[in-house]
Steps between C-alpha positions, in 0.01 A plus 500: 500500500878521476646823371746509214868564558486827301208624712691421818809687371292812433292497820701339780801669662847365438662321795784696659730201547581482128732796435842566358753774571742648248771714654707704257421257219583189708224264614525426873295284735336659803247356743341835580485853360316770694465875513463591132289815502427826325431789734346842448551781747193703588457853624185627667428861416298703750390850414289764677167346397598137567249486785217555247635364172718222634867428452672421175750220455771479238701194402861528380721226363848534644701212364657397831676180599281242681631203703474159330595173671613182324560166674692216346637164605876466513588266213865425426442421133342837413767760576460525879703823508306685225287707738798583723700610195215727388481653848875570492487652149222745597365535146141549386344208313165431343269243656195322361259282695266302274186318604475186287227266384497122548742456208753739656441775244496858634152653495556827683824659624607767743804673350729703719730738313749554782570272794779544751588243770533653846504197730572128477407284800662163559275208590423425865740240635340256745652157569169371637294586188468314173395796287650601166743790468318817383681827442317833481587786265356846555490738205394854433302502175392782273316521169239226547278424200249225428517313169257247354648234271 
């Protein structure tokens, strides 16, 4: 028996290929986004009776910057110097990566309050290859939150 579309939306995971990126309020196309994470530091506490009672562990949330990588094709019609300009300006911007449904509507988003570019890699130049030009932007991101639409 075939399952309804609504049932599939509730039960099956969303495909990762259908996402959109908004950088400082501007929608941009990227082929890959990786490294978005929230980390908690832990401390293991050992006291005099740890051998009998066991150790204790504490978790602390230090809002530190984590590395995030974005890859994008070099397209002349979509401001090819935008990422380079941002790198030169050295300002913090907000970033949102939204996972979309089949209609392109955001379903869940990872919002980053502060993102700072630290490295922009040019594409690999190889006269014997027929690959597309992909540039890589490395960010440091802080203030990651998850939002359901």
